Coordinates of C-alpha atoms and ligand atoms in Angstrom, one line a residue:
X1 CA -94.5 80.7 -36.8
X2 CA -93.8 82.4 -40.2
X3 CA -93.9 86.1 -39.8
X4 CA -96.2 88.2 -40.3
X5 CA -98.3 91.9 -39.2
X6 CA -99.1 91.5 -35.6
X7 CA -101.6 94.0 -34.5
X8 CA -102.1 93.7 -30.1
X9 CA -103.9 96.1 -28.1
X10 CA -104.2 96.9 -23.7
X11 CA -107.6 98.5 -23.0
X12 CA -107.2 102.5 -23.2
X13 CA -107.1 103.7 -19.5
X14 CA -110.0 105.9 -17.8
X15 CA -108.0 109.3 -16.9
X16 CA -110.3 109.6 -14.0
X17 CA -107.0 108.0 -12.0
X18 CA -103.6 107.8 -12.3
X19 CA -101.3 105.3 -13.7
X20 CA -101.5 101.9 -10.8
X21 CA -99.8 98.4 -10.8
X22 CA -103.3 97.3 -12.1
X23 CA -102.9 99.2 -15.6
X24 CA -99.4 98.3 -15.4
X25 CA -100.1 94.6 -15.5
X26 CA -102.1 94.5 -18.7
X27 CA -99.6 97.2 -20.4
X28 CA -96.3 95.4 -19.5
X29 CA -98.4 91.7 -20.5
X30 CA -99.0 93.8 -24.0
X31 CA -95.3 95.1 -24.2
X32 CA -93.5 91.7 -23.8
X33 CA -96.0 89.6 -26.4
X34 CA -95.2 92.3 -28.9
X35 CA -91.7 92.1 -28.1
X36 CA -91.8 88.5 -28.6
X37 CA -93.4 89.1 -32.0
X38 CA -90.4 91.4 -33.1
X39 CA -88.2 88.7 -32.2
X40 CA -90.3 86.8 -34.5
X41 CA -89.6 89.2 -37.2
X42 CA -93.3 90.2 -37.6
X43 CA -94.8 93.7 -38.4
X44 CA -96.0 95.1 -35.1
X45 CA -98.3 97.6 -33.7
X46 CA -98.6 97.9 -30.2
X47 CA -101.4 100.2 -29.2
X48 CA -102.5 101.6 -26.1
X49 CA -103.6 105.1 -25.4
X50 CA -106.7 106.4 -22.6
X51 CA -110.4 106.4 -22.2
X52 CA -111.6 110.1 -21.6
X53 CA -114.9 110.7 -22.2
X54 CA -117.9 109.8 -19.8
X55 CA -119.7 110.6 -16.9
X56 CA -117.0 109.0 -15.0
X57 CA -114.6 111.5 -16.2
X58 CA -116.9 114.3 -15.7
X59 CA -117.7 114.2 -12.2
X60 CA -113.8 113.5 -11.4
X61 CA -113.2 116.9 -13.8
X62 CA -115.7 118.5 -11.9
X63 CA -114.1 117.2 -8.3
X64 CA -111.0 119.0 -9.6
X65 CA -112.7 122.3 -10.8
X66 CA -111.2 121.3 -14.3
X67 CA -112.9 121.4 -17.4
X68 CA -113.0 117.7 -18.6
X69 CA -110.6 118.3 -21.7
X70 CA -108.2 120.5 -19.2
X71 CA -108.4 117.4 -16.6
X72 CA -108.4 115.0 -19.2
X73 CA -105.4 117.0 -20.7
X74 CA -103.4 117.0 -17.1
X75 CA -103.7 113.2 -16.5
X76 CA -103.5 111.3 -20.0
X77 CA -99.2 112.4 -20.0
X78 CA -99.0 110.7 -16.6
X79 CA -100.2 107.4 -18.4
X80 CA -97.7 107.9 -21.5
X81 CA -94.5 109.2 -18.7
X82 CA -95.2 105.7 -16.5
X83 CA -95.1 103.4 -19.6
X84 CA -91.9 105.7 -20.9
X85 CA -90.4 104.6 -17.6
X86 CA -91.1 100.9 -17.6
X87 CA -89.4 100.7 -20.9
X88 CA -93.3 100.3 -22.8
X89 CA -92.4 100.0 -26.3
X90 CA -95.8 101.4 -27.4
X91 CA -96.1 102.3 -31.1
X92 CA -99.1 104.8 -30.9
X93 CA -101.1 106.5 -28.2
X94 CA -104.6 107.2 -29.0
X95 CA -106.6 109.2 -26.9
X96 CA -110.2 109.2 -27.3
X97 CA -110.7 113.4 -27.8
X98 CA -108.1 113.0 -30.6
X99 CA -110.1 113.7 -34.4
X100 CA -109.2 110.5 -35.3
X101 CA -110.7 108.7 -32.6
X102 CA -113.9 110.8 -33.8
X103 CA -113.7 110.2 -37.1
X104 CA -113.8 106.7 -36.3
X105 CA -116.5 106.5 -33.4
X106 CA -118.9 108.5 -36.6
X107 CA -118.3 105.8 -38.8
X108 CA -118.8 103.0 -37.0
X109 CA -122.6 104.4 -35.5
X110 CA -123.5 105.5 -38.8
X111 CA -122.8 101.9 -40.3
X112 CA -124.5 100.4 -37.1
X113 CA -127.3 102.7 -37.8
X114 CA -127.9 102.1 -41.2
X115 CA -127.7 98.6 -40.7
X116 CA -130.9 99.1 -38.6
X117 CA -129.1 97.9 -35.4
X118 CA -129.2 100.9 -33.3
X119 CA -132.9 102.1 -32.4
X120 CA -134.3 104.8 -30.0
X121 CA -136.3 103.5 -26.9
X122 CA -136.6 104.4 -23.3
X123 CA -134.8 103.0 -20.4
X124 CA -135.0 102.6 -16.7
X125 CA -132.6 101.2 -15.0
X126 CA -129.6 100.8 -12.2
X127 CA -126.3 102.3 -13.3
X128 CA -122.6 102.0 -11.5
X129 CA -121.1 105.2 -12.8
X130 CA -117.5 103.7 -12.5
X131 CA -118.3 100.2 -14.8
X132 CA -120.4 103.2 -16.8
X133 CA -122.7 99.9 -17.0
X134 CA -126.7 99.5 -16.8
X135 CA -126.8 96.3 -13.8
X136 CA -129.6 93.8 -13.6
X137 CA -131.1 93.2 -10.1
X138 CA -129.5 89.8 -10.2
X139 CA -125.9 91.2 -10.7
X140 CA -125.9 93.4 -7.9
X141 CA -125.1 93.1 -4.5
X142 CA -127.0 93.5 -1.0
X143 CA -127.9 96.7 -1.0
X144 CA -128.3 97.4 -4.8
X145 CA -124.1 97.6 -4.7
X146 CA -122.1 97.5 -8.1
X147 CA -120.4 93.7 -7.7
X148 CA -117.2 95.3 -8.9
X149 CA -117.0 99.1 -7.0
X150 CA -119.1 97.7 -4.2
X151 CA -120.8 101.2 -4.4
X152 CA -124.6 102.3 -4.5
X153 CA -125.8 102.1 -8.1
X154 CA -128.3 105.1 -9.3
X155 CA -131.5 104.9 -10.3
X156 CA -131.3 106.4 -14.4
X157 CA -134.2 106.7 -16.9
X158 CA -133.4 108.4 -20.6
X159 CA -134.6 108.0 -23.9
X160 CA -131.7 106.4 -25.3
X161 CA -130.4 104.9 -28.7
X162 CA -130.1 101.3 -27.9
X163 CA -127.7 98.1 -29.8
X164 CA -129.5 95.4 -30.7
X165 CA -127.3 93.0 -29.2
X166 CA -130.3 90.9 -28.5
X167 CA -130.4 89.9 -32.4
X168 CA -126.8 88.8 -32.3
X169 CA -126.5 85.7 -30.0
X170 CA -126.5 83.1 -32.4
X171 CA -124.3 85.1 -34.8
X172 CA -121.7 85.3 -32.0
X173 CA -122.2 81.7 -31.3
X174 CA -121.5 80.3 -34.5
X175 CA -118.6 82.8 -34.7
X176 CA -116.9 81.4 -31.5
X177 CA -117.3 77.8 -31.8
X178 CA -115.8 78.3 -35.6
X179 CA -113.0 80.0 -34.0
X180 CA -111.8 77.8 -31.1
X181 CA -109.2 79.4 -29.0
X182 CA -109.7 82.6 -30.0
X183 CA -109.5 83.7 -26.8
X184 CA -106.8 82.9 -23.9
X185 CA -106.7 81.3 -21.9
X186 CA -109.4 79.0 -22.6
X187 CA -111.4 79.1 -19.2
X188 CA -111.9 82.8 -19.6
X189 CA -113.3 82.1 -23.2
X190 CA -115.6 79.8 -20.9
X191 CA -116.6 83.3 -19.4
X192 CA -117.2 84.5 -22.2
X193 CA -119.6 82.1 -23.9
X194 CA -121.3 81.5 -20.5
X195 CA -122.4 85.9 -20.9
X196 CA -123.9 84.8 -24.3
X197 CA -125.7 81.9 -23.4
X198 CA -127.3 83.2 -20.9
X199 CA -129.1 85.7 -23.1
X200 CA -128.2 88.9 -24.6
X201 CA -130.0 92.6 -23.6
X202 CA -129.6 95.3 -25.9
X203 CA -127.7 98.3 -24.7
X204 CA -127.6 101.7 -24.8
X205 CA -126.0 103.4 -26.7
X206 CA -126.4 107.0 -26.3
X207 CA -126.7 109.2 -23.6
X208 CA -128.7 112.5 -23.1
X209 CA -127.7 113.6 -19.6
X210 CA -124.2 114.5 -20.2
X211 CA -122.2 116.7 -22.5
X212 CA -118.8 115.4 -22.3
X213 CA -119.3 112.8 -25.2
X214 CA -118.9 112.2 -28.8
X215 CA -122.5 113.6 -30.6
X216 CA -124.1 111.0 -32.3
X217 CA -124.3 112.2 -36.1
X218 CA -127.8 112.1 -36.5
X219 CA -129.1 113.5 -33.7
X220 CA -126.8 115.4 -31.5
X221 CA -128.8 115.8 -28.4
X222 CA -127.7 112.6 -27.6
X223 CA -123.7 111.8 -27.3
X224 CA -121.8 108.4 -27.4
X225 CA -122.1 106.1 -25.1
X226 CA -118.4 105.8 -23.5
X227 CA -117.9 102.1 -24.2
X228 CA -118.9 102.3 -27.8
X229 CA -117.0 105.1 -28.1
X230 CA -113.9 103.5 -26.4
X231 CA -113.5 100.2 -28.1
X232 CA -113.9 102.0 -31.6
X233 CA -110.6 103.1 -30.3
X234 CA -108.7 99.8 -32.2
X235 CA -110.1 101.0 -35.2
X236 CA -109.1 104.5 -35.0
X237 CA -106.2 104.1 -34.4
X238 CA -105.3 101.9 -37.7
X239 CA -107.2 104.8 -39.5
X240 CA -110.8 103.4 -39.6
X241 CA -112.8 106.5 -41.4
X242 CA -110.0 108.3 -42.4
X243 CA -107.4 106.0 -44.2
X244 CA -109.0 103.0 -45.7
X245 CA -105.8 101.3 -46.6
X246 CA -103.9 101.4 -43.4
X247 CA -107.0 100.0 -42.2
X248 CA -106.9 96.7 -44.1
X249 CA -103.2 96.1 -43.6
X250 CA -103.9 96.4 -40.2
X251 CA -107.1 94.4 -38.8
X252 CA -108.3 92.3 -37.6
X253 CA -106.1 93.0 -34.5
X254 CA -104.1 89.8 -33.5
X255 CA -105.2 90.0 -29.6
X256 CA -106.9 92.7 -27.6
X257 CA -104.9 91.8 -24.4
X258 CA -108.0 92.6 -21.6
X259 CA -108.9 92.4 -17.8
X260 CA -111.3 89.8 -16.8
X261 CA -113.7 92.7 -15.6
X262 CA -114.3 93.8 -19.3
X263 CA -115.0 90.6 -20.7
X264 CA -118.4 91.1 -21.5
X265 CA -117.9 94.5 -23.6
X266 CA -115.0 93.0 -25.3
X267 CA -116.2 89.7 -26.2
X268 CA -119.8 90.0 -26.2
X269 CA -120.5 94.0 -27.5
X270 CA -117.3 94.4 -29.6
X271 CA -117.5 91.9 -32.1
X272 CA -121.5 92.2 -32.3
X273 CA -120.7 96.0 -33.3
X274 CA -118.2 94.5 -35.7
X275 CA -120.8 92.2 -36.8
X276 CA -123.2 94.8 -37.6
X277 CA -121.1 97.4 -39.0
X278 CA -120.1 94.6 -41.8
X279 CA -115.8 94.3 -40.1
X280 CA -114.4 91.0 -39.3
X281 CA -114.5 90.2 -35.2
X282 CA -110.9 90.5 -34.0
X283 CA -108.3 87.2 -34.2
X284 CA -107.9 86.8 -30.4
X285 CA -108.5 87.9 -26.8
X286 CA -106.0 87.6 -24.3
X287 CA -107.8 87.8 -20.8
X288 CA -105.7 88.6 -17.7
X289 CA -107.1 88.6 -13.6
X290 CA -106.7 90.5 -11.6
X291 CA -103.9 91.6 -9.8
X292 CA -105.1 92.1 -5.9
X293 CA -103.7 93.9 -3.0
X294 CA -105.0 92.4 0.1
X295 CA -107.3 90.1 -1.6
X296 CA -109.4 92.7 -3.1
X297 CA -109.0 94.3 -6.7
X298 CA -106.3 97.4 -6.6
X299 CA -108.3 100.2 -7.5
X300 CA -108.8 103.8 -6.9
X301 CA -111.9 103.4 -5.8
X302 CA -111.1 100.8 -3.1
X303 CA -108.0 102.4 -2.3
X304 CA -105.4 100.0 -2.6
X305 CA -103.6 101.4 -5.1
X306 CA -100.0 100.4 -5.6
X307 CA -98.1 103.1 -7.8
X308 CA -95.9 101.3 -9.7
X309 CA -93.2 103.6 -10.1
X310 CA -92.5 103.2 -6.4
X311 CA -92.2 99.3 -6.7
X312 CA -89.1 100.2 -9.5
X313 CA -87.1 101.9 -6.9
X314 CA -86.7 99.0 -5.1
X315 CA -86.4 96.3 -8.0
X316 CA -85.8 98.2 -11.3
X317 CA -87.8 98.5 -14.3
X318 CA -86.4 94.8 -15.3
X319 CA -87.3 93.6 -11.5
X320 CA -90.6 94.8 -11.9
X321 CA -91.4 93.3 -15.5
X322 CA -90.2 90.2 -14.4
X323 CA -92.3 89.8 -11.6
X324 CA -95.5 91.0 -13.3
X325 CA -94.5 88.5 -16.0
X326 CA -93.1 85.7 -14.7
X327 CA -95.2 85.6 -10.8
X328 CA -98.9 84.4 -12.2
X329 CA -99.7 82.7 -14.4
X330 CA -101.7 84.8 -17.0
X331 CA -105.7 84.6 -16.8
X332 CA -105.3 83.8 -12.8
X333 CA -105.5 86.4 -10.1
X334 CA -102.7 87.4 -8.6
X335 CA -101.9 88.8 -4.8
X336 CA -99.7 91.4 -5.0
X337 CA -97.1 91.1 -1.7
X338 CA -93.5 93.4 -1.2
X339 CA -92.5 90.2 0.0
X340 CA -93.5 88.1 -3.1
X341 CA -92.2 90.7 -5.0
X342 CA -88.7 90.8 -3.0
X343 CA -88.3 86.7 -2.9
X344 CA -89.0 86.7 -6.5
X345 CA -86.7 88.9 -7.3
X346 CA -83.5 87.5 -5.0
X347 CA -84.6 84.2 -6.4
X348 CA -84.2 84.3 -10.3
X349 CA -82.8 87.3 -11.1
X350 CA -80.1 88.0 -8.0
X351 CA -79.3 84.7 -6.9
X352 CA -79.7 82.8 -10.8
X353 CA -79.6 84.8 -14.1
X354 CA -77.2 87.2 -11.9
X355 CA -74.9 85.2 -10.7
X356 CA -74.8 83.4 -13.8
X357 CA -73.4 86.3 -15.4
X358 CA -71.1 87.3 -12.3
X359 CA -69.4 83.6 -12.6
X360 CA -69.1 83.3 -16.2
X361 CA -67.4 86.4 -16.7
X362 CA -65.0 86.4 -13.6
X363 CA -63.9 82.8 -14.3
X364 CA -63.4 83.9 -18.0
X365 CA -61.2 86.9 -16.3
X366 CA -59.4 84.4 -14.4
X367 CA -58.5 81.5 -16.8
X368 CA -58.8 83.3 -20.3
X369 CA -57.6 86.4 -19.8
X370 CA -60.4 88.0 -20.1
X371 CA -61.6 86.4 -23.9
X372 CA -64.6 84.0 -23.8
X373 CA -64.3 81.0 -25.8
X374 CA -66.3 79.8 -28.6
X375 CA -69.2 77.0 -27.3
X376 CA -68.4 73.3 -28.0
X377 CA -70.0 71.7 -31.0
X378 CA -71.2 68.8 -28.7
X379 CA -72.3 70.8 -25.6
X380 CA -74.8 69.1 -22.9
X381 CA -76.7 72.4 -22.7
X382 CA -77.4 72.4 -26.3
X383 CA -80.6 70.2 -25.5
X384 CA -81.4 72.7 -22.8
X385 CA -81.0 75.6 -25.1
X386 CA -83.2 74.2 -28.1
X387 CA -85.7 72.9 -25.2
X388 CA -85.8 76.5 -24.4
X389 CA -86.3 77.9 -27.3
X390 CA -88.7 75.3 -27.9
X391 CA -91.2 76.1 -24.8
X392 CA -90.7 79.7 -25.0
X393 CA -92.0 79.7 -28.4
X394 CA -95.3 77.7 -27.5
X395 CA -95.4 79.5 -24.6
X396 CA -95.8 82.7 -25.9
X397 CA -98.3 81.5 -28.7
X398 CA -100.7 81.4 -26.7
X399 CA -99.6 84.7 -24.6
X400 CA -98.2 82.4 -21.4
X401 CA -95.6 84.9 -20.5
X402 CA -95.1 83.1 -16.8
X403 CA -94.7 79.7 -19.0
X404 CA -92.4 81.2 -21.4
X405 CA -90.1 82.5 -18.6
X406 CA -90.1 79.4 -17.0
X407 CA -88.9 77.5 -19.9
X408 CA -85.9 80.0 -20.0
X409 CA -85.1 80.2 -16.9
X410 CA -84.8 76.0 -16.9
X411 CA -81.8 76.7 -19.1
X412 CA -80.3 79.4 -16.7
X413 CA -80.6 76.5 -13.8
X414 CA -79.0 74.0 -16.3
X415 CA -76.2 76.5 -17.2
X416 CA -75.3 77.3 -13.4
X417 CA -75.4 73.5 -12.5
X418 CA -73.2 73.0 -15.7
X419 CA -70.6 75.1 -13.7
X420 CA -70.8 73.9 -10.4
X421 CA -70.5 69.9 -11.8
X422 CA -67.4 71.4 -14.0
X423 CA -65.9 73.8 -11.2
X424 CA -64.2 76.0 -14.3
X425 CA -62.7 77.8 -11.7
X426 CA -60.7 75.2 -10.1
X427 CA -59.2 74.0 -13.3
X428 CA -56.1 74.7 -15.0
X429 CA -56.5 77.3 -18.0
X430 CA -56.7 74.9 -21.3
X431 CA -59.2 73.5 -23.3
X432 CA -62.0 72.0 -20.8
X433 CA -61.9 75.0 -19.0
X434 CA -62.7 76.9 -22.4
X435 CA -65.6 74.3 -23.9
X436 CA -67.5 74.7 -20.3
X437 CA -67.3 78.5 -20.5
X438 CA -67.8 78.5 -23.9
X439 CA -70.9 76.8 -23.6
X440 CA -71.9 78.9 -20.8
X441 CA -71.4 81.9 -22.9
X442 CA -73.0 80.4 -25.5
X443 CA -76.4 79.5 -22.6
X444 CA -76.2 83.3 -22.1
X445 CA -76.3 84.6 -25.3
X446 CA -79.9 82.6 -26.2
X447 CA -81.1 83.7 -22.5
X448 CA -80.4 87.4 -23.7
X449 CA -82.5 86.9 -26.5
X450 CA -85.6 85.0 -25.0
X451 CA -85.5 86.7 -22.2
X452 CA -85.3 90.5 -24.1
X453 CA -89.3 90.9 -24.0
X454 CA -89.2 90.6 -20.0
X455 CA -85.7 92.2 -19.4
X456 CA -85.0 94.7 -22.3
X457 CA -82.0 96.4 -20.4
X458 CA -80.5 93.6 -18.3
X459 CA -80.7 91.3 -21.7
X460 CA -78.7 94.3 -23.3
X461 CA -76.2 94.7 -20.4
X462 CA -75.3 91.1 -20.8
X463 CA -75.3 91.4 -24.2
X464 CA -72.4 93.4 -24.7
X465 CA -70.8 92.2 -21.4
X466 CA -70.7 88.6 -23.3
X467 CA -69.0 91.1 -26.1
X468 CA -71.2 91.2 -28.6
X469 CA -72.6 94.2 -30.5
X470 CA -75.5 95.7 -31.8
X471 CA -78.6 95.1 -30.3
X472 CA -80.7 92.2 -28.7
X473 CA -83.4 92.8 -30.1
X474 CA -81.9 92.6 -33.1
X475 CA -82.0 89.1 -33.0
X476 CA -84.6 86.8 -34.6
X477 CA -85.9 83.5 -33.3
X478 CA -85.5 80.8 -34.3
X479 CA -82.9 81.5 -36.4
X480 CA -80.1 83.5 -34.1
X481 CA -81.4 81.3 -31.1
X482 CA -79.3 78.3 -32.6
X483 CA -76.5 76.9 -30.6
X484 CA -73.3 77.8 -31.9
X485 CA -74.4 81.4 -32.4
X486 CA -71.4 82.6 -30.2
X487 CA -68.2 83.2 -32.1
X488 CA -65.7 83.3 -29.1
X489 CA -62.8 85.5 -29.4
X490 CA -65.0 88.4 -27.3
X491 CA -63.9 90.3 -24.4
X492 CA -66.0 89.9 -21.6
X493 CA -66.3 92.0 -19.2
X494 CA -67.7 91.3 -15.4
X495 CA -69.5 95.1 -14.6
X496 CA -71.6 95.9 -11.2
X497 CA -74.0 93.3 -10.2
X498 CA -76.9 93.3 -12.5
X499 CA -79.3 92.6 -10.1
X500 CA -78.4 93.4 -6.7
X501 CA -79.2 91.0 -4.0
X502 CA -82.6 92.8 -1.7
X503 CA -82.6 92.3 2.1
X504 CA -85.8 92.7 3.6
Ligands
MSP601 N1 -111.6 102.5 -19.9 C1 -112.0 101.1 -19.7 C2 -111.4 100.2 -20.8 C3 -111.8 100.6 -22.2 S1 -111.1 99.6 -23.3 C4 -111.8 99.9 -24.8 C5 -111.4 100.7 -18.3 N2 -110.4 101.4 -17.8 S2 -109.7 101.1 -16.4 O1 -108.7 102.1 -16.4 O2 -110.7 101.1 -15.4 O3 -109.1 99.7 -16.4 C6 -108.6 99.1 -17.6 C7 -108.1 97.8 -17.4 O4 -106.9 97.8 -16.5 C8 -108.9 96.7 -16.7 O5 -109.9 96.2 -17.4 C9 -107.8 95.7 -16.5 O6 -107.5 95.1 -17.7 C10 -106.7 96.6 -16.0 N3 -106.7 96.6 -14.5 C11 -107.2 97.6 -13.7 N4 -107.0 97.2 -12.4 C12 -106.4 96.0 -12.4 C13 -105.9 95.1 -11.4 N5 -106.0 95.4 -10.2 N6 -105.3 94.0 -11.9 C14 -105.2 93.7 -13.2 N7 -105.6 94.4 -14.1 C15 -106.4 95.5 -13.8 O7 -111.9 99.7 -17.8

């Protein structure tokens, strides 16, 4: 846990629809990890940014009577605006038209090329416009549907410039089981080595019947393929083809945080590109489900969508984190419900880190005049704090935000059972009545701090209503997670309900 550069990316978003709970997910997973990692005291870039070339785009440009750049250029704000608003601490935005990202996509087919891995040939074959994927007769549906859209695939043939992947399966092997764990959690990983033993097709690379593309530098009647061109994306952005040295500080990126429908062109293609362009495969892959709305993948094509800006309203920006965080465990699917959502919220938040804060500081009104106490050298909760700090920390190692929340939230439950066996509030001011608020205090103060990459404005209200200055996130763990952290001698100050009880 020494620090370090930590380099984490969410997959750059089609701009072909706007900003849902499903993007969300993976964004505000992204967010809190790198959080966690500034608390950590480690060097970090969090990228995310959109995915805007493609026939996908095009027709969806077209739908609008938009130029592609123009509709590309109306919707890619909406996706930096909705992660301004849920408090997304993203450090760069990349969006695939940028130079950069050109600069980048050039370099890496021209290595691929010159390694001999990229080769003209013709193909035929069944194509889901939305996955922008080529599908085997065995991967598709009655009906010749896309497993994913549930849509028609169409019939394409093109000369195209195709990957080699073939050639790489026992590379990519030997790289995976030399790298256990690389990616999270480990059943997904499963996923992924199950795609490459099965045996790998070579892929296209290049497309001739479109325009809206990145040209391919040696022959520009063809242009890029969207998915090479979007996962060159983590290298453009840390200046792959146009600053070399930013470029080594940066990679190989610590985890590509992904959805478990782009396993196979994350795990599989990427780091065979990598491979053959002569760049280290990244350090880790953090694979979420899916989040579902009435048991079926929240898309725009299925119409489910749940905009998530709607959901804050009801909950808050903090709300909302927590329940994407906290509610599934990460790699599973998830059901979205109003309800879930609602009785997760009154639960922890309202009913336990809430009224945690309301008790503590009306009893310190009450029988200290308003000053919290220093913590007791000897406290009970000490164990529960370090136990804490403890599980949050392996938690979050291996990107288990619902794990690391838990173990936080089993010191909130100790803190608010501390009370209620003490009853603070029916006690004569003096010293018992300050050690149990003290410690309380004390409980609050490492919450704050663990729980800042989930709550990064309700960790700050209590914060400074505990008295103290400066920021949260200031803070680094382990160190300023110690008990005894809390000085005492702090005015504390009660405030509005930090989380305000829902009836539904
Ligand atoms: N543009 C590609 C990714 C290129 S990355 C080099 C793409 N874009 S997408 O907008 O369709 O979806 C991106 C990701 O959003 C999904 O892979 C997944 O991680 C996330 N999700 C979209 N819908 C989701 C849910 N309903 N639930 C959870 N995550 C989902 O694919």
């Amino acid at each position: 846990m020494t620090a370090s550069r930590f380099y984490a990316t969410t997959p750059i978003y089609y701009v072909n629809a706007e900003p849902h709970l499903g993007h969300a997910y993976t964004t505000i997973i992204g967010d809190a990890l790198t959080r966690w990692h500034r608390l950590l005291g480690d060097e970090v870039l969090f990228l995310t940014g959109t995915d805007e070339y493609g026939l996908n785009i095009q027709r969806a440009a077209d739908a609008a009577g938009l130029d592609p750049q123009a509709f590309a250029d109306s919707i890619a704000p909406k996706f930096a605006e909705a992660w301004k608003h849920l408090e997304i601490a993203n450090d760069d935005f990349i969006r695939t038209t940028e130079p950069r990202h050109r600069a980048a996509v050039e370099e890496l087919l021209q290595r691929c090329y010159a390694a001999g891995d990229i080769e003209l040939d013709l193909y035929r074959g069944k194509y889901c416009v939305r996955c922008e994927l080529y599908y085997s007769d065995d991967d598709l549906l009655p009906g010749d549907r896309c497993p994913i859209h549930k849509l028609p695939v169409e019939e394409f043939e093109e000369e195209n410039y195709f990957f080699r992947l073939s050639r790489f399966q026992d590379r990519l092997l030997d790289w995976y089981a030399a790298h256990p764990g690389a990616i999270v959690p480990e059943f997904r990983g499963n996923e992924a080595l199950g795609v490459i033993r099965s045996g790998l097709r070579d892929f296209s690379v290049s497309r001739t019947s479109l325009t809206w593309g990145i040209p391919l530098p040696w022959d520009p009647s063809h242009v890029t393929y969207v998915w090479f061109d979007a996962l060159t994306n983590y290298l453009a952005a840390i200046g792959f083809g146009t600053d070399a040295q930013r470029f080594e500080h940066w990679w190989p990126v610590d985890y590509h945080l992904i959805g478990k429908d782009i396993i196979r062109q994350h795990c599989v293609y990427w780091p065979a590109m990598l491979m053959s362009a002569g760049i280290e495969p990244p350090r880790g892959w953090a694979v979420g489900g899916w989040l579902l709305s009435g048991g079926e993948k929240m898309s725009k094509t299925t119409g489910n969508v749940v905009k998530p800006l709607d959901l804050v309203d009801t909950v808050g920006v903090d709300g909302f984190r927590y329940y994407v965080l906290a509610d599934t465990p990460y790699g599973q699917d998830g059901d979205f419900t109003y309800e879930g959502l609602v009785g997760r919220y009154n639960a922890d938040l309202a009913n336990n880190l809430g009224n945690l804060m309301a008790r503590v500081a009306t009893v310190v009104g009450s029988k200290c005049g308003g000053t919290g106490p220093a913590p007791s050298g000897d406290s009970p909760l000490s164990r529960a704090a370090a136990d804490a700090v403890t599980g949050a920390s392996a938690a979050w190692d291996v990107v288990a935000p619902s794990r690391a929340l838990d173990a936080t939230w089993q010191l909130v439950r100790a803190t608010n059972a501390h009370l209620e066996a003490n009853e603070p509030w029916k006690l004569e001011p003096g010293p018992q009545v300050e050690a149990v608020l003290g410690d309380a205090l004390e409980a609050l103060r490492i919450v704050a701090v663990l729980a800042s990459p989930a709550l990064p404005d309700t960790t700050q209200a209590i914060w400074e209503r505990i008295g103290l200055s400066g920021a949260v996130t200031s803070q680094r763990v382990p160190a300023d997670v110690a008990w005894g952290g809390y000085p005492g001698g702090l005015p504390v100050t009660k405030g509005p309900a930090l989380f305000p009880r829902i009836t539904v």
